[in-house]
PDB file of C-alpha atoms in Angstrom:
ATOM      1  CA  MET A   1     -45.277 -31.051  23.219  1.00 89.00           C
ATOM      2  CA  ALA A   2     -45.628 -30.445  19.045  1.00 90.00           C
ATOM      3  CA  LEU A   3     -45.447 -27.531  19.390  1.00 91.00           C
ATOM      4  CA  ALA A   4     -42.653 -26.488  21.878  1.00 91.00           C
ATOM      5  CA  LEU A   5     -40.742 -29.110  19.096  1.00 92.00           C
ATOM      6  CA  LEU A   6     -41.580 -26.706  16.044  1.00 93.00           C
ATOM      7  CA  PHE A   7     -40.892 -23.310  17.880  1.00 94.00           C
ATOM      8  CA  ALA A   8     -37.022 -24.998  18.617  1.00 94.00           C
ATOM      9  CA  VAL A   9     -36.931 -26.377  15.089  1.00 94.00           C
ATOM     10  CA  LEU A  10     -38.254 -22.514  13.572  1.00 95.00           C
ATOM     11  CA  LEU A  11     -36.056 -20.692  15.747  1.00 95.00           C
ATOM     12  CA  GLY A  12     -32.784 -23.045  14.056  1.00 95.00           C
ATOM     13  CA  LEU A  13     -33.379 -22.030  11.478  1.00 96.00           C
ATOM     14  CA  LYS A  14     -33.832 -18.274  12.030  1.00 96.00           C
ATOM     15  CA  VAL A  15     -30.285 -18.894  13.938  1.00 96.00           C
ATOM     16  CA  TRP A  16     -28.349 -20.955  11.463  1.00 96.00           C
ATOM     17  CA  ARG A  17     -29.439 -17.811   8.041  1.00 96.00           C
ATOM     18  CA  ASP A  18     -28.415 -15.434  10.262  1.00 96.00           C
ATOM     19  CA  GLY A  19     -25.661 -17.600  10.711  1.00 95.00           C
ATOM     20  CA  LEU A  20     -24.783 -17.918   6.811  1.00 95.00           C
ATOM     21  CA  LYS A  21     -25.616 -14.011   6.562  1.00 95.00           C
ATOM     22  CA  THR A  22     -22.781 -12.712   8.258  1.00 95.00           C
ATOM     23  CA  LEU A  23     -20.271 -15.164   7.534  1.00 94.00           C
ATOM     24  CA  HIS A  24     -20.876 -14.397   3.541  1.00 95.00           C
ATOM     25  CA  ALA A  25     -20.705 -10.744   5.119  1.00 93.00           C
ATOM     26  CA  VAL A  26     -17.296 -11.880   6.260  1.00 92.00           C
ATOM     27  CA  THR A  27     -15.785 -13.821   3.394  1.00 93.00           C
ATOM     28  CA  ALA A  28     -16.805 -10.636   1.236  1.00 91.00           C
ATOM     29  CA  VAL A  29     -15.336  -8.004   3.183  1.00 89.00           C
ATOM     30  CA  GLY A  30     -11.977 -10.446   3.435  1.00 87.00           C
ATOM     31  CA  ASP A  31     -11.875 -10.319  -0.699  1.00 87.00           C
ATOM     32  CA  GLU A  32     -12.065  -7.076  -0.930  1.00 88.00           C
ATOM     33  CA  LEU A  33      -9.180  -6.716   1.503  1.00 85.00           C
ATOM     34  CA  GLY A  34      -7.724  -8.723   0.498  1.00 84.00           C
ATOM     35  CA  ALA A  35      -7.609  -7.220  -3.083  1.00 84.00           C
ATOM     36  CA  HIS A  36      -6.963  -3.835  -1.587  1.00 83.00           C
ATOM     37  CA  TRP A  37      -4.071  -5.329   0.150  1.00 83.00           C
ATOM     38  CA  ALA A  38      -3.013  -7.275  -3.748  1.00 80.00           C
ATOM     39  CA  ARG A  39      -2.694  -4.204  -5.029  1.00 84.00           C
ATOM     40  CA  GLN A  40      -0.987  -2.361  -2.912  1.00 82.00           C
ATOM     41  CA  VAL A  41       1.615  -5.379  -2.697  1.00 78.00           C
ATOM     42  CA  GLN A  42       2.217  -4.711  -6.186  1.00 81.00           C
ATOM     43  CA  SER A  43       2.255  -1.075  -6.705  1.00 79.00           C
ATOM     44  CA  ALA A  44       4.896  -1.011  -4.288  1.00 75.00           C
ATOM     45  CA  THR A  45       6.905  -4.177  -5.929  1.00 75.00           C
ATOM     46  CA  GLU A  46       6.470  -1.711  -9.348  1.00 77.00           C
ATOM     47  CA  ALA A  47       8.034   0.943  -7.385  1.00 71.00           C
ATOM     48  CA  GLN A  48      10.821  -0.787  -6.152  1.00 69.00           C
ATOM     49  CA  ALA A  49      11.274  -2.786  -9.382  1.00 64.00           C
ATOM     50  CA  ALA A  50      11.578   0.613 -11.879  1.00 63.00           C
ATOM     51  CA  GLN A  51      13.684   2.268  -8.992  1.00 62.00           C
ATOM     52  CA  SER A  52      15.840  -0.442  -8.764  1.00 59.00           C
ATOM     53  CA  ARG A  53      18.850  -0.193 -10.613  1.00 58.00           C
ATOM     54  CA  PRO A  54      21.172  -3.452 -11.920  1.00 58.00           C
ATOM     55  CA  ALA A  55      24.123  -4.069  -9.813  1.00 63.00           C
ATOM     56  CA  VAL A  56      27.175  -6.295 -11.273  1.00 67.00           C
ATOM     57  CA  ALA A  57      27.945  -8.845  -8.738  1.00 63.00           C
ATOM     58  CA  GLY A  58      31.947  -7.213  -7.201  1.00 69.00           C
ATOM     59  CA  ALA A  59      31.655  -3.534  -9.028  1.00 74.00           C
ATOM     60  CA  ALA A  60      32.045  -1.875  -6.334  1.00 76.00           C
ATOM     61  CA  VAL A  61      35.550  -3.631  -5.117  1.00 80.00           C
ATOM     62  CA  PHE A  62      36.158  -2.127  -9.002  1.00 83.00           C
ATOM     63  CA  ALA A  63      34.940   1.339  -8.864  1.00 83.00           C
ATOM     64  CA  THR A  64      36.544   4.788  -8.029  1.00 88.00           C
ATOM     65  CA  PRO A  65      35.446   6.196  -4.651  1.00 89.00           C
ATOM     66  CA  GLU A  66      33.743   9.427  -6.662  1.00 90.00           C
ATOM     67  CA  GLN A  67      32.144   6.735  -8.902  1.00 89.00           C
ATOM     68  CA  MET A  68      31.001   4.866  -5.427  1.00 89.00           C
ATOM     69  CA  LYS A  69      30.165   8.564  -4.673  1.00 91.00           C
ATOM     70  CA  ASP A  70      28.767   9.591  -6.624  1.00 90.00           C
ATOM     71  CA  ASP A  71      26.272   6.549  -6.796  1.00 89.00           C
ATOM     72  CA  TYR A  72      25.247   6.930  -3.598  1.00 90.00           C
ATOM     73  CA  LEU A  73      24.731  10.538  -3.555  1.00 93.00           C
ATOM     74  CA  ALA A  74      22.095  10.067  -6.650  1.00 92.00           C
ATOM     75  CA  SER A  75      20.877   7.011  -5.086  1.00 91.00           C
ATOM     76  CA  LYS A  76      19.907   8.936  -1.793  1.00 94.00           C
ATOM     77  CA  GLU A  77      18.309  11.626  -4.291  1.00 92.00           C
ATOM     78  CA  ASP A  78      15.904   9.102  -5.821  1.00 92.00           C
ATOM     79  CA  ARG A  79      15.034   7.817  -2.268  1.00 94.00           C
ATOM     80  CA  ARG A  80      14.182  11.781  -1.189  1.00 93.00           C
ATOM     81  CA  ILE A  81      12.330  11.521  -5.038  1.00 92.00           C
ATOM     82  CA  ALA A  82       9.860   9.138  -3.855  1.00 93.00           C
ATOM     83  CA  ARG A  83       9.139   9.494  -0.832  1.00 94.00           C
ATOM     84  CA  LEU A  84       7.727  12.868  -2.329  1.00 92.00           C
ATOM     85  CA  GLN A  85       6.202  11.639  -4.379  1.00 92.00           C
ATOM     86  CA  ARG A  86       4.486   9.077  -2.225  1.00 93.00           C
ATOM     87  CA  ARG A  87       3.630  12.274   0.510  1.00 92.00           C
ATOM     88  CA  VAL A  88       1.936  14.195  -2.361  1.00 91.00           C
ATOM     89  CA  ALA A  89       0.440  11.383  -3.286  1.00 91.00           C
ATOM     90  CA  ARG A  90      -0.914  10.291   0.131  1.00 93.00           C
ATOM     91  CA  ARG A  91      -1.855  14.270   0.851  1.00 92.00           C
ATOM     92  CA  LYS A  92      -3.528  14.196  -2.231  1.00 90.00           C
ATOM     93  CA  GLU A  93      -5.819  10.408  -1.790  1.00 93.00           C
ATOM     94  CA  ARG A  94      -6.752  12.605   1.673  1.00 92.00           C
ATOM     95  CA  GLY A  95      -7.934  15.449   0.480  1.00 91.00           C
ATOM     96  CA  GLN A  96      -5.521  17.068   2.727  1.00 90.00           C
ATOM     97  CA  LEU A  97      -3.508  20.129   1.818  1.00 90.00           C
ATOM     98  CA  GLN A  98      -0.837  20.518   0.482  1.00 87.00           C
ATOM     99  CA  SER A  99       2.523  21.645   1.581  1.00 87.00           C
ATOM    100  CA  LEU A 100       4.216  24.342  -0.809  1.00 86.00           C
ATOM    101  CA  ARG A 101       8.081  23.483  -0.323  1.00 88.00           C
ATOM    102  CA  ASP A 102       5.935  20.032  -1.622  1.00 86.00           C
ATOM    103  CA  ILE A 103       4.498  21.016  -4.348  1.00 85.00           C
ATOM    104  CA  LYS A 104       8.359  23.588  -5.432  1.00 86.00           C
ATOM    105  CA  ALA A 105      10.411  20.541  -5.187  1.00 85.00           C
ATOM    106  CA  LEU A 106       7.710  18.233  -7.292  1.00 83.00           C
ATOM    107  CA  GLU A 107       7.900  21.271  -9.983  1.00 85.00           C
ATOM    108  CA  ASP A 108      11.648  22.034  -9.317  1.00 82.00           C
ATOM    109  CA  VAL A 109      11.842  17.363 -10.031  1.00 77.00           C
ATOM    110  CA  GLY A 110       9.430  17.315 -13.278  1.00 68.00           C
TER     111      GLY A 110
END
């Protein structure tokens, strides 16, 4: 009887310790993923803040159609270049081949 009780206690301790090891491993992975996600959010926020232009409330009402069209086309080109830079960076990060069209477009831009 005592031997069975000792065996049950030792088995319970082993299960408890293995469970704690697993919990610590899961916590470590969660911390790494949280840090990675925070870096991505921060870089996206910085990129968005760098791209956004200060807009005065109601400025579009008093702007000429030519100014509005120029603003629209300029922001459209900025978005195109930003997409191109993200695509090139993503492919470089993954070790994929780059498109010659993308490389040529980046040379023309910068």
